[in-house]
Amino acid sequence: MKDLFSGLEEPKGDEAVAWLNDVESLLALLERWVQRGWLRALDRALVVFLHREVPDAPPLLLLAAALASHQLGRGHVCLDLDLTLHAPDLALSLPPEGDDLSDPPPLPSQVLADVTLPAWQAALDHPPLVANGQADADASTPLVRWNSPQPDGTHGTRLYLRRYWQYEQDIRHTLQARLSAPDDSGPAAESLRHALDALFGPASGDAETLDWQKIACALAARANFSVITGGPGTGKTTTVVKLLALLQALQLGESGRALRIRLAAPTGKAAARLNESIAKQVANLSLVELANTGSGDGIDLSTLKAAIPTEVTTLHRLLGSRPDTRHFRHHADNRLALDVLVVDEASMVDIEMMAALLDALPLRARLVLLGDKDQLASVEAGAVLGDLCQRADGAHYTPATAAWLQAATGDTLPERYIDTHGQPLDQAITMLRVSHRFDAESGIGQLAQAVNAPLDDGHSPKDKKRAVRQVLGAAAQPRYADIAHLTLTDTDDPAFDRLVVDGNPAGFLKNGQGRQGRDGELPPPSGYRHYLDVLNQQRPPADASLAADKDVFDAWARAVLDAHSHFQVLCALRKGPWGVEGLNQRIAAALKRQGLISAGDRDIERGWYPGRPVLVTRNDYGLGLMNGDIGITLALPNARQPDNPWLPRVAFPAGDGSGRIKWVLPSRLQTVETVFAMTVHKSQGSEFTHTALVLPDSPNPILTRELVYTGVTRAKNWFTLVESGRGILDETVLREVTRVSGLGF
């Protein structure tokens, strides 16, 4: 705690007594927290409402309600009383971004200094406001407490806002019902074996070189709920395409009627990326042998290929979002018309969306969740994929599952993956364990592995920090060809400008020259100069017009958008000099000094100029733009107005794999922001040729190993780590995201 709160002085005296014995004093304290940014105004408003409705509610209960509400904004589903008493200051957003921590209000640790767990639990024994989740499941109180037994014989307590308690219960009950349903509709292991061999080839017979993609397909074909998880490059998309081909081949061979399959992702950007990837995979998939595994004369090959969908939609669009409401058009009384649903980037799905999705899914429909369990969880409350995959590393398949897999795939599982006490959920999860993108020579892969390594008895914090630093190597002597490490001396260090403008190739081995990729020698790492040069050098002639020469302008926009994806700055925060706001201003200024963009200071701050990249921050179904879409502002010729020679339009990829471009007037874009720098959270579902991850110069609770891991794995060919404060990386890789929830199986 010292690293985060060492600048805060705890108040002295008997103030804590007043805070927890007098509601007005408590409200005054909460207001100070709100003013400082430690608490949301919404959280205090809840306390005001509860006090107005139930005036005799004790202050300690009202404080718990405020903290429980605040946890939702920090990704937690509930407030764990015991954890809060052990680390009270982590219950608030401390320190908030951009806060210098001077003249602080009282800390939660001061307020709760003399509070014991039994006393806090007793304060929650207030039926008008708090129901017991085990005994009063049908109550209508705004708060719900859940008591869980602890190893020492005591009971821990979690406090929920009712709606989120209900989400958690609904998800648990629905998944338990799916996991316990008798498997009478899955294919026989023998028939599955022929189809799997057609897709993957026969088993190698070597237990140490298992084809985990084949195992994933087998398990997903057997049940109506499955999870396929794995790191970058492990073949999650390849696996799901083959799974869809397998399911359709089995269905067409049996009934002649294709399955109704839908593909979805949490954001528009993730959906567009999956759409493009799946379209390529299906186009290159050889299905001749699979088609011949059908009954009779086999399956018509063109029918089989056409039955594999390539269109991906967002979850909001799939469920039918209703404007100005949390509800969807599809729900338990109007379920989705489908047989199979695949959800990609499932780590980004929050608990509310997962509950809505399961509610709308037909009971016999097959659900496949796809994602990296080690990535950052959703921005909203909940970490459903992480909760489901807590035991994925060890597999924990029962002997019965192992025997079935051997019959279905021909592979024999090693003993370390077999557990006689394996749970039903374990049998539905496959972890892909071989990266086809990053090998032993890849610093990106090695760094991701070192950052992601868990702390245990054989791997101390010191060992982990040393492992990460060894992969990074010395600044003057990089250890791997695809990684650079840039340490800045201060906020004005010109090395940062060299990075964002030209990619700082000097920071890589051999200046980034001569490195081989799958398709030959890779271009050296670039910065933002690359896309701005493409923008200027490939600009259509001045006498061209968008109306008459749309193909020419589309080709220009595609080239610029592709070039822009070659480099991206990622950061952890939104505010401060090392957050999105500060970095976007600084990068734009650096590009302006180089003559790469022409814009006044006012335009850089809040206007439009050629070359401005923008990120859509909210779905706009009218424009067909989704949260996470990136567009580039381009200057079109404007012959009709000689005094205004350029006409701004923002070019977005259509996102359907067609290569089409959407040209949008800037005035129609109400929810966009400049994206020279974006948060790591916003980058999920994206991939960039060269990624630069900038860590701030002071500690912050948002800095975790999951954030660094996610940032590192956005890089395709080149990665630069930028440290602006010494020791921040060491502390960050030791801090893990802890999402408090009760979604355990």
XYZ file of C-alpha atoms in Angstrom:
745
model
C 0.000 0.000 0.000
C 2.889 2.377 0.633
C 3.659 2.843 -3.051
C 0.126 4.066 -3.794
C -0.725 6.046 -0.678
C 2.565 7.116 0.855
C 1.725 10.773 0.227
C -1.476 10.644 2.238
C -1.621 11.565 5.903
C -4.287 9.988 8.049
C -6.378 12.420 10.096
C -6.198 12.212 13.837
C -8.814 12.418 16.551
C -12.254 10.934 16.977
C -13.621 11.832 13.548
C -14.162 8.158 12.635
C -16.649 7.825 15.487
C -18.774 10.641 14.037
C -18.578 9.274 10.497
C -20.018 5.917 11.534
C -22.518 7.186 14.105
C -24.011 10.162 12.322
C -25.448 9.979 8.792
C -24.903 13.692 8.105
C -21.214 13.360 8.956
C -20.980 10.311 6.715
C -22.646 12.175 3.840
C -20.238 15.073 4.294
C -17.312 12.637 4.111
C -18.719 10.979 0.990
C -19.111 14.395 -0.619
C -15.425 15.122 -0.013
C -14.555 11.807 -1.632
C -16.739 12.672 -4.612
C -15.134 16.104 -5.003
C -11.711 14.501 -4.995
C -12.673 11.868 -7.553
C -12.283 8.987 -5.112
C -15.989 8.145 -5.242
C -18.647 8.616 -7.929
C -21.496 11.064 -7.406
C -23.776 8.143 -8.260
C -22.498 6.199 -5.242
C -23.254 9.036 -2.841
C -26.661 9.552 -4.453
C -27.517 5.939 -3.656
C -26.761 6.570 0.020
C -28.949 9.684 0.024
C -31.782 7.659 -1.523
C -31.442 4.768 0.932
C -31.326 7.141 3.917
C -34.422 8.956 2.689
C -36.350 5.698 2.240
C -35.120 4.051 5.465
C -34.040 6.792 7.915
C -32.974 4.340 10.629
C -30.405 2.584 8.439
C -27.070 2.619 10.320
C -24.198 4.648 8.832
C -21.994 1.547 8.612
C -24.599 -0.071 6.355
C -24.846 3.081 4.235
C -21.064 3.200 3.896
C -21.096 -0.414 2.734
C -23.784 0.471 0.174
C -21.689 3.356 -1.190
C -18.620 1.133 -1.462
C -20.609 -1.723 -3.048
C -21.944 0.691 -5.658
C -18.475 2.066 -6.274
C -17.058 -1.404 -6.887
C -19.226 -1.727 -9.997
C -17.415 1.206 -11.579
C -14.119 -0.524 -10.824
C -15.116 -3.830 -12.380
C -16.136 -5.696 -9.233
C -19.567 -7.295 -8.963
C -19.842 -6.840 -5.207
C -18.125 -5.659 -2.018
C -16.255 -8.287 -0.029
C -16.343 -7.063 3.578
C -13.395 -9.109 4.771
C -11.124 -8.070 1.881
C -12.146 -4.454 2.396
C -11.199 -4.521 6.076
C -7.812 -6.009 5.183
C -7.135 -3.315 2.548
C -9.684 -0.521 3.054
C -8.060 2.030 0.769
C -8.412 -0.253 -2.251
C -12.197 0.127 -1.969
C -11.985 3.584 -3.541
C -10.461 4.822 -6.803
C -7.172 5.764 -5.189
C -5.283 7.584 -6.427
C -7.487 8.917 -9.208
C -5.807 9.792 -12.483
C -4.174 13.180 -12.381
C -4.537 13.592 -8.583
C -1.419 14.892 -6.867
C -2.747 13.561 -3.538
C -2.150 16.856 -1.720
C -4.507 17.901 1.105
C -6.371 14.565 1.041
C -9.713 13.757 2.672
C -9.753 11.000 5.310
C -8.918 7.562 3.952
C -11.193 4.516 4.257
C -8.494 2.928 6.418
C -9.067 5.691 8.971
C -12.839 5.437 8.787
C -12.820 1.640 9.211
C -9.882 1.464 11.639
C -11.956 0.201 14.573
C -14.563 -1.777 12.624
C -14.541 -5.554 12.976
C -16.019 -8.018 10.516
C -18.724 -9.212 12.977
C -19.731 -5.591 13.641
C -20.013 -4.826 9.934
C -21.958 -8.028 9.311
C -24.320 -7.094 12.140
C -24.898 -3.659 10.579
C -26.080 -5.398 7.401
C -28.757 -7.250 9.359
C -31.373 -4.717 8.311
C -34.271 -6.421 6.428
C -35.807 -3.235 4.980
C -32.660 -2.702 2.897
C -30.696 -5.962 2.876
C -31.912 -9.474 2.076
C -30.093 -12.705 2.829
C -29.289 -14.235 -0.567
C -29.492 -17.792 0.741
C -32.781 -17.408 2.625
C -34.635 -14.512 0.975
C -33.937 -15.023 -2.726
C -37.361 -13.669 -3.688
C -37.147 -10.485 -1.627
C -37.105 -7.086 -3.330
C -34.600 -5.188 -1.203
C -32.084 -2.985 -3.045
C -29.158 -4.799 -1.408
C -28.353 -8.499 -1.012
C -25.771 -10.079 1.244
C -24.280 -13.487 0.627
C -22.565 -15.377 3.422
C -19.950 -17.926 2.431
C -18.117 -20.338 4.762
C -14.405 -19.775 5.258
C -11.705 -22.404 5.926
C -11.376 -21.255 9.556
C -15.063 -21.967 10.249
C -16.217 -18.343 10.098
C -18.384 -16.799 7.386
C -17.339 -14.156 4.909
C -19.872 -11.707 3.523
C -20.306 -10.133 0.105
C -22.703 -7.234 -0.403
C -24.399 -6.780 -3.795
C -26.700 -4.338 -5.439
C -29.649 -6.616 -6.143
C -29.503 -6.401 -9.902
C -25.922 -7.667 -10.010
C -26.634 -10.404 -7.494
C -29.446 -11.534 -9.801
C -27.132 -11.500 -12.831
C -24.680 -13.710 -11.002
C -27.374 -16.136 -9.885
C -28.888 -16.328 -13.370
C -25.518 -17.070 -15.006
C -24.633 -19.723 -12.454
C -27.985 -21.499 -12.659
C -28.094 -21.397 -16.469
C -24.580 -22.746 -16.904
C -25.095 -25.410 -14.245
C -28.209 -26.542 -16.088
C -26.279 -26.717 -19.360
C -23.382 -28.571 -17.766
C -25.619 -31.108 -16.038
C -27.926 -31.742 -19.022
C -27.682 -35.320 -20.370
C -25.645 -35.399 -23.566
C -28.033 -37.218 -25.853
C -27.608 -35.057 -28.940
C -23.849 -35.081 -29.445
C -22.250 -37.251 -32.118
C -20.858 -40.683 -31.317
C -17.114 -40.714 -30.720
C -16.541 -43.022 -33.687
C -18.291 -40.781 -36.233
C -16.589 -37.748 -34.729
C -13.210 -39.443 -35.148
C -13.571 -39.683 -38.944
C -14.581 -36.033 -39.288
C -11.833 -34.785 -36.958
C -9.197 -36.780 -38.823
C -10.428 -35.235 -42.074
C -9.946 -31.740 -40.621
C -6.782 -32.201 -38.577
C -5.202 -35.396 -39.810
C -4.781 -38.597 -37.773
C -3.456 -38.486 -34.222
C 0.316 -38.365 -33.847
C 0.341 -40.902 -31.048
C 2.653 -38.673 -28.990
C 0.996 -37.578 -25.744
C 3.401 -34.641 -25.446
C 2.455 -33.132 -28.831
C -1.305 -33.087 -28.458
C -3.347 -31.223 -31.057
C -5.278 -29.026 -28.634
C -7.284 -27.501 -31.466
C -8.582 -30.974 -32.297
C -9.425 -31.614 -28.647
C -11.251 -28.277 -28.456
C -13.388 -29.186 -31.469
C -14.198 -32.583 -30.006
C -15.309 -31.215 -26.644
C -17.280 -28.367 -28.241
C -19.080 -30.846 -30.540
C -20.046 -33.007 -27.572
C -21.880 -30.452 -25.410
C -24.098 -27.394 -25.724
C -21.674 -25.217 -23.759
C -17.914 -24.929 -24.220
C -15.052 -22.508 -23.731
C -11.952 -22.310 -25.927
C -9.229 -20.146 -24.410
C -5.637 -19.467 -25.337
C -3.053 -16.762 -25.796
C -2.250 -14.846 -28.982
C -1.416 -16.975 -31.980
C -2.666 -20.235 -30.480
C -5.228 -20.613 -33.271
C -8.534 -19.750 -31.638
C -10.024 -18.470 -34.908
C -8.673 -21.418 -36.893
C -10.169 -23.756 -34.324
C -13.603 -22.188 -34.422
C -13.730 -22.244 -38.244
C -12.916 -25.939 -38.231
C -15.459 -26.466 -35.451
C -18.174 -24.813 -37.542
C -17.208 -26.920 -40.551
C -17.332 -30.023 -38.357
C -20.745 -29.206 -36.897
C -22.234 -28.412 -40.294
C -20.790 -31.557 -41.887
C -22.252 -33.724 -39.128
C -25.614 -31.939 -39.344
C -25.835 -32.043 -43.158
C -24.790 -35.686 -43.218
C -27.491 -36.588 -40.709
C -30.460 -34.440 -41.716
C -29.541 -32.478 -44.808
C -30.531 -29.254 -43.002
C -27.784 -26.802 -42.098
C -27.458 -25.460 -38.586
C -28.388 -21.841 -37.953
C -25.064 -20.418 -36.762
C -24.389 -16.865 -35.588
C -21.036 -15.236 -34.792
C -20.743 -12.311 -32.388
C -18.205 -10.181 -30.523
C -18.528 -7.528 -27.769
C -17.381 -4.537 -29.852
C -17.577 -3.416 -33.450
C -13.792 -3.507 -33.769
C -13.592 -7.087 -32.494
C -16.477 -8.082 -34.756
C -14.829 -6.535 -37.825
C -11.508 -8.219 -37.101
C -13.147 -11.629 -36.593
C -15.247 -11.096 -39.726
C -12.142 -10.526 -41.845
C -10.200 -13.367 -40.217
C -12.978 -15.932 -40.555
C -13.657 -14.965 -44.159
C -10.002 -15.684 -45.002
C -9.987 -18.930 -43.035
C -13.131 -20.237 -44.731
C -11.808 -19.287 -48.167
C -8.608 -21.261 -47.541
C -10.225 -24.234 -45.779
C -9.982 -27.585 -47.560
C -13.250 -29.443 -47.004
C -13.069 -32.199 -49.620
C -12.230 -35.003 -47.192
C -14.653 -33.666 -44.581
C -17.482 -33.605 -47.144
C -16.762 -37.221 -47.952
C -17.286 -38.281 -44.326
C -21.035 -37.693 -44.682
C -23.553 -40.469 -45.114
C -24.352 -41.987 -48.504
C -22.569 -40.226 -51.358
C -21.226 -37.541 -49.084
C -22.102 -33.849 -48.759
C -22.135 -31.364 -51.588
C -18.943 -29.378 -51.109
C -20.394 -26.031 -52.140
C -23.337 -26.548 -49.770
C -20.960 -27.296 -46.900
C -18.794 -24.252 -47.530
C -21.818 -21.973 -47.901
C -23.149 -23.251 -44.560
C -20.121 -21.847 -42.681
C -20.981 -18.241 -41.766
C -18.497 -15.412 -42.098
C -20.626 -12.460 -40.989
C -19.929 -11.313 -37.426
C -22.173 -8.959 -35.486
C -21.901 -7.199 -32.142
C -23.672 -8.658 -29.131
C -25.808 -5.527 -28.829
C -26.990 -5.872 -32.408
C -27.502 -9.633 -32.043
C -29.727 -9.195 -29.000
C -31.493 -6.143 -30.420
C -30.580 -3.234 -28.176
C -33.463 -0.901 -27.370
C -32.592 2.830 -27.241
C -32.551 4.490 -23.821
C -33.025 1.214 -21.950
C -30.907 -1.639 -20.593
C -33.271 -4.188 -22.122
C -33.035 -6.091 -25.408
C -35.546 -7.265 -27.967
C -34.443 -10.875 -27.443
C -34.897 -12.400 -23.990
C -36.374 -15.465 -22.288
C -39.791 -14.858 -23.875
C -38.395 -14.038 -27.319
C -35.315 -16.160 -27.771
C -32.784 -15.948 -30.566
C -33.503 -18.070 -33.634
C -30.271 -20.039 -33.847
C -28.700 -23.433 -33.192
C -25.091 -22.386 -32.516
C -23.661 -19.127 -31.165
C -19.943 -18.357 -31.114
C -18.811 -15.345 -29.043
C -15.274 -14.120 -29.702
C -13.225 -11.929 -27.324
C -15.327 -13.285 -24.474
C -12.955 -11.785 -21.897
C -14.552 -8.426 -22.759
C -18.095 -9.595 -21.974
C -19.302 -8.173 -18.664
C -21.665 -9.899 -16.258
C -24.759 -7.939 -17.346
C -24.242 -8.753 -21.025
C -23.511 -12.410 -20.287
C -26.706 -12.717 -18.260
C -28.725 -11.129 -21.080
C -27.085 -13.395 -23.645
C -27.803 -16.594 -21.719
C -31.350 -15.423 -21.087
C -31.987 -15.040 -24.827
C -30.267 -18.252 -25.915
C -32.506 -21.233 -26.750
C -32.085 -24.013 -24.210
C -30.801 -26.543 -26.741
C -28.630 -24.105 -28.689
C -24.881 -24.600 -28.521
C -22.813 -21.762 -27.003
C -19.064 -21.485 -27.647
C -17.056 -18.798 -25.826
C -13.736 -17.874 -27.379
C -11.096 -15.689 -25.750
C -7.847 -15.207 -23.859
C -8.471 -15.738 -20.152
C -5.326 -13.767 -19.259
C -6.326 -10.560 -21.044
C -7.873 -7.613 -19.299
C -11.459 -8.232 -18.299
C -14.384 -6.101 -19.419
C -14.495 -2.395 -18.626
C -17.870 -2.962 -16.968
C -18.407 -5.124 -13.880
C -17.488 -8.770 -13.980
C -14.813 -11.058 -15.369
C -16.941 -13.960 -16.507
C -14.388 -15.678 -18.751
C -11.692 -15.377 -16.086
C -14.044 -16.818 -13.459
C -14.923 -19.744 -15.717
C -11.300 -20.469 -16.651
C -9.706 -20.385 -13.186
C -8.663 -24.059 -13.513
C -8.001 -24.123 -17.266
C -4.202 -24.406 -16.970
C -4.493 -27.774 -15.241
C -7.319 -29.046 -17.513
C -8.739 -31.379 -14.796
C -10.414 -33.768 -17.225
C -11.998 -36.789 -15.569
C -10.925 -40.303 -16.582
C -14.259 -40.645 -18.404
C -13.596 -37.492 -20.451
C -10.043 -38.640 -21.179
C -11.335 -42.009 -22.431
C -13.951 -40.308 -24.614
C -11.339 -37.949 -26.080
C -9.090 -40.873 -26.915
C -11.949 -42.556 -28.779
C -12.928 -39.310 -30.556
C -9.474 -37.977 -31.440
C -7.028 -40.839 -31.078
C -4.966 -38.755 -28.659
C -4.008 -39.943 -25.187
C -4.018 -37.252 -22.526
C -0.965 -37.048 -20.245
C -1.671 -37.965 -16.636
C -1.059 -34.397 -15.457
C -4.257 -33.302 -17.197
C -6.439 -36.021 -15.662
C -8.214 -35.441 -12.346
C -10.596 -37.920 -10.769
C -12.204 -34.966 -8.975
C -12.624 -32.855 -12.108
C -15.712 -30.648 -12.070
C -18.398 -30.538 -14.809
C -17.176 -27.094 -15.906
C -13.642 -28.447 -16.410
C -14.953 -30.885 -19.019
C -16.281 -28.011 -21.113
C -13.048 -25.967 -21.289
C -10.080 -26.346 -23.607
C -6.947 -24.265 -23.318
C -4.893 -23.965 -26.518
C -1.272 -24.179 -25.434
C 0.897 -23.795 -28.568
C 1.512 -20.353 -30.077
C 1.895 -20.386 -33.853
C 2.686 -16.660 -33.942
C 5.442 -16.360 -31.349
C 8.236 -18.930 -31.090
C 11.252 -19.192 -28.789
C 13.019 -16.511 -30.856
C 10.214 -14.010 -30.358
C 10.802 -11.483 -27.626
C 7.132 -10.498 -27.782
C 6.080 -14.051 -26.952
C 8.742 -14.450 -24.280
C 7.844 -11.136 -22.660
C 4.145 -11.992 -22.638
C 4.963 -15.315 -20.997
C 7.236 -13.728 -18.386
C 4.686 -11.033 -17.531
C 1.856 -13.549 -17.323
C 3.684 -16.074 -15.145
C 1.829 -16.501 -11.826
C 3.521 -16.081 -8.486
C 3.829 -19.321 -6.519
C 6.156 -21.109 -4.135
C 8.668 -21.772 -6.898
C 8.438 -18.344 -8.513
C 8.976 -15.427 -6.162
C 8.343 -11.741 -6.924
C 12.090 -11.275 -7.293
C 12.262 -14.148 -9.785
C 9.437 -12.698 -11.833
C 10.906 -9.208 -12.006
C 14.248 -10.678 -13.028
C 12.625 -12.816 -15.746
C 10.829 -9.806 -17.241
C 13.975 -7.677 -17.202
C 16.013 -10.466 -18.797
C 13.634 -10.621 -21.746
C 13.792 -6.838 -22.181
C 17.582 -6.845 -22.043
C 19.653 -3.691 -21.718
C 18.618 -0.580 -23.629
C 21.898 -0.563 -25.554
C 21.910 -4.335 -26.082
C 18.440 -5.715 -26.836
C 18.197 -9.447 -26.316
C 15.495 -10.073 -28.901
C 15.150 -8.582 -32.361
C 11.475 -7.635 -32.020
C 11.596 -5.771 -28.684
C 12.881 -2.323 -27.742
C 12.956 -0.781 -24.273
C 12.868 2.995 -24.004
C 13.448 4.681 -20.639
C 12.651 8.393 -20.636
C 14.513 10.830 -18.434
C 11.612 13.313 -18.134
C 8.344 14.301 -19.747
C 10.162 16.320 -22.445
C 12.655 13.614 -23.435
C 13.032 13.912 -27.251
C 13.422 10.128 -27.479
C 9.652 9.846 -27.196
C 9.149 12.138 -30.192
C 11.570 10.009 -32.219
C 9.526 6.942 -31.307
C 6.116 8.298 -32.273
C 7.359 9.970 -35.463
C 9.701 7.319 -36.896
C 9.296 4.240 -34.668
C 12.785 4.528 -33.121
C 14.322 1.708 -35.192
C 17.673 2.474 -33.515
C 16.265 0.891 -30.359
C 16.037 -2.521 -32.039
C 18.781 -4.951 -32.997
C 20.418 -3.955 -36.291
C 18.071 -0.958 -36.480
C 15.233 -3.354 -37.211
C 16.834 -4.414 -40.487
C 17.077 -7.924 -41.905
C 14.469 -9.621 -39.725
C 12.619 -12.434 -41.482
C 8.888 -13.042 -41.286
C 6.659 -15.695 -42.822
C 6.506 -13.844 -46.132
C 10.103 -12.678 -46.336
C 12.015 -9.782 -44.810
C 9.960 -7.546 -42.526
C 10.007 -3.762 -42.983
C 11.699 -2.042 -40.024
C 9.470 -0.649 -37.260
C 7.724 2.576 -38.166
C 5.998 5.441 -36.371
C 3.160 7.733 -37.421
C 5.227 9.329 -40.216
C 4.515 6.198 -42.270
C 0.740 6.627 -42.567
C 1.000 10.394 -43.028
C 3.478 9.886 -45.883
C 1.055 7.432 -47.503
C -1.740 9.967 -46.999
C 0.210 12.695 -48.810
C 1.980 10.644 -51.470
C -1.048 8.651 -52.649
C -3.546 11.526 -52.550
C -5.810 11.522 -55.641
C -5.344 14.411 -58.101
C -6.956 17.754 -57.324
C -9.404 17.449 -60.217
C -10.808 14.121 -58.947
C -14.045 13.929 -56.974
C -15.483 11.410 -54.562
C -18.707 11.149 -56.566
C -17.020 10.414 -59.885
C -13.899 8.576 -58.719
C -15.025 6.698 -55.626
C -12.853 3.665 -56.371
C -9.773 5.893 -56.472
C -10.617 7.559 -53.190
C -11.517 4.220 -51.570
C -8.137 2.800 -52.582
C -6.419 5.847 -51.081
C -8.348 5.512 -47.827
C -7.616 1.765 -47.605
C -3.909 2.442 -48.048
C -3.926 5.125 -45.349
C -5.921 2.982 -42.898
C -3.640 0.013 -43.486
C -0.560 2.190 -42.978
C -2.044 3.612 -39.779
C -2.350 0.094 -38.330
C 1.434 -0.264 -38.580
C 1.957 1.697 -35.363
C -0.078 2.470 -32.249
C 0.705 4.037 -28.888
C -1.071 2.383 -25.953
C -1.267 3.688 -22.404
C -2.887 2.775 -19.105
C -4.613 6.004 -18.091
C -6.880 8.619 -19.601
C -5.691 11.687 -17.685
C -2.300 13.163 -16.903
C 0.798 13.651 -19.085
C 1.131 9.891 -19.650
C -2.573 9.288 -20.254
C -4.608 9.460 -23.456
C -5.363 13.161 -23.087
C -1.788 14.278 -22.519
C -0.198 11.916 -25.048
C -2.598 12.781 -27.860
C -1.713 16.467 -27.465
C 2.003 15.762 -27.283
C 2.071 13.392 -30.282
C 0.049 15.795 -32.440
C 2.456 18.595 -31.542
C 5.469 16.424 -32.426
C 3.962 15.540 -35.817
C 3.179 19.205 -36.437
C 6.787 20.201 -35.719
C 7.882 17.684 -38.335
C 5.491 19.218 -40.868
C 3.488 15.998 -41.084
C 0.167 17.558 -40.063
C -1.090 21.082 -40.648
C -3.296 22.290 -37.833
C -3.511 25.160 -35.404
C -3.270 24.595 -31.683
C -7.030 24.988 -31.341
C -7.700 22.377 -34.019
C -5.275 19.967 -32.370
C -7.156 20.340 -29.099
C -10.721 20.010 -30.326
C -10.972 20.434 -34.100
C -10.585 18.565 -37.369
C -7.513 18.435 -39.594
C -6.194 16.121 -42.336
C -4.557 13.056 -40.859
C -6.430 13.145 -37.548
C -7.131 9.545 -36.487
C -10.311 9.103 -34.463
C -11.747 6.318 -32.342
C -15.495 5.713 -32.091
C -16.402 5.453 -28.397
C -20.055 4.458 -28.684
C -22.040 2.329 -31.127
C -23.776 4.414 -33.801
C -26.145 2.119 -35.640
C -27.365 4.933 -37.872
C -23.877 5.365 -39.329
C -23.020 1.694 -39.031
C -20.057 2.496 -36.762
C -19.229 0.486 -33.680
C -17.399 1.237 -30.456
C -13.700 0.740 -31.209
C -13.787 1.575 -34.938
C -10.868 3.729 -36.110
C -11.150 6.241 -38.948
C -8.770 8.755 -40.535
C -9.677 12.340 -41.440
C -8.854 13.004 -45.109
C -9.012 16.181 -47.175
C -11.084 15.801 -50.333
C -10.824 18.268 -53.237
C -13.457 20.989 -53.055
C -13.543 22.656 -56.489
C -16.866 24.359 -55.775
C -15.387 26.626 -53.106
C -11.948 27.975 -54.147
C -11.601 29.827 -50.860
C -12.012 26.506 -49.005
C -9.887 24.101 -51.071
C -10.379 20.998 -48.949
C -13.422 19.208 -47.660
C -12.952 17.028 -44.553
C -14.323 13.495 -44.546
C -13.522 10.694 -42.126
C -12.801 7.365 -43.790
C -13.758 4.171 -41.938
C -13.377 0.594 -43.159
C -16.774 -1.003 -43.771
C -15.746 -3.818 -41.408
C -17.369 -6.586 -43.450
C -14.279 -7.855 -45.269
C -15.399 -6.216 -48.532
C -12.729 -3.502 -48.520
C -15.396 -0.817 -48.893
C -14.955 2.573 -47.234
C -17.510 4.621 -45.314
C -17.041 8.356 -45.842
C -18.555 10.299 -42.957
C -18.958 14.025 -42.387
C -17.132 15.086 -39.199
C -20.262 16.890 -38.020
C -22.083 13.555 -37.836
C -19.521 12.043 -35.480
C -20.610 12.926 -31.967
C -18.775 10.250 -29.963
C -15.205 10.100 -31.235
C -11.823 11.039 -29.816
C -8.337 11.487 -31.235
C -6.454 8.204 -31.154
C -2.746 8.817 -31.571
C -2.812 7.166 -28.140
C -5.481 4.818 -26.838
C -5.934 2.931 -23.589
C -4.996 -0.731 -23.476
C -8.631 -1.496 -22.671
C -9.748 0.114 -25.939
C -7.120 -1.814 -27.909
C -8.579 -5.229 -27.087
C -9.629 -7.034 -30.215
C -7.022 -5.111 -32.259
C -3.560 -5.891 -33.571
C -0.812 -3.513 -34.713
C 2.428 -4.165 -36.576
C 4.379 -2.048 -34.067
C 2.916 -1.372 -30.635
C 4.389 1.026 -28.080
C 3.138 0.622 -24.505
C 3.698 3.708 -22.340
C 3.729 3.244 -18.562
C 3.139 6.332 -16.380
C 5.679 7.781 -13.998
C 3.779 7.015 -10.775
C 1.988 3.972 -9.352
C -1.713 3.458 -9.955
C -4.014 0.543 -9.074
C -4.965 0.194 -12.748
C -1.405 -0.909 -13.532
C -1.495 -4.708 -13.452
C 0.187 -7.644 -15.111
C -2.968 -8.210 -17.188
C -2.709 -4.697 -18.578
C 0.937 -5.184 -19.598
C 0.193 -8.641 -21.019
C -2.694 -7.296 -23.076
C -0.584 -4.388 -24.342
C 2.325 -6.636 -25.289
C 0.111 -9.070 -27.166
C -1.401 -6.310 -29.337
C 1.960 -6.272 -31.163
C 2.311 -8.371 -34.303
C 5.953 -7.818 -35.338
C 7.498 -5.093 -33.143
C 7.009 -3.991 -29.552
C 8.442 -1.016 -27.647
C 8.047 -0.656 -23.896
C 8.266 2.963 -22.732
C 8.991 3.599 -19.054
C 8.636 7.121 -17.760
C 9.233 6.215 -14.115
C 11.798 3.813 -12.755
C 10.469 0.773 -10.935
C 6.906 1.099 -12.255
C 7.205 -1.975 -14.474
C 8.546 -4.089 -11.596
C 5.579 -3.221 -9.416
C 3.091 -3.557 -12.249
C 3.960 -7.129 -13.233
C 3.503 -8.206 -9.603
C 0.031 -6.700 -9.270
C -2.836 -8.845 -10.553
C -6.375 -7.851 -11.385
C -8.662 -9.047 -8.623
C -12.271 -8.942 -9.712
C -14.448 -9.614 -6.688
C -17.417 -11.820 -7.539
C -19.165 -14.941 -6.355
C -19.312 -16.626 -9.753
C -17.503 -19.769 -8.709
C -18.175 -23.314 -9.858
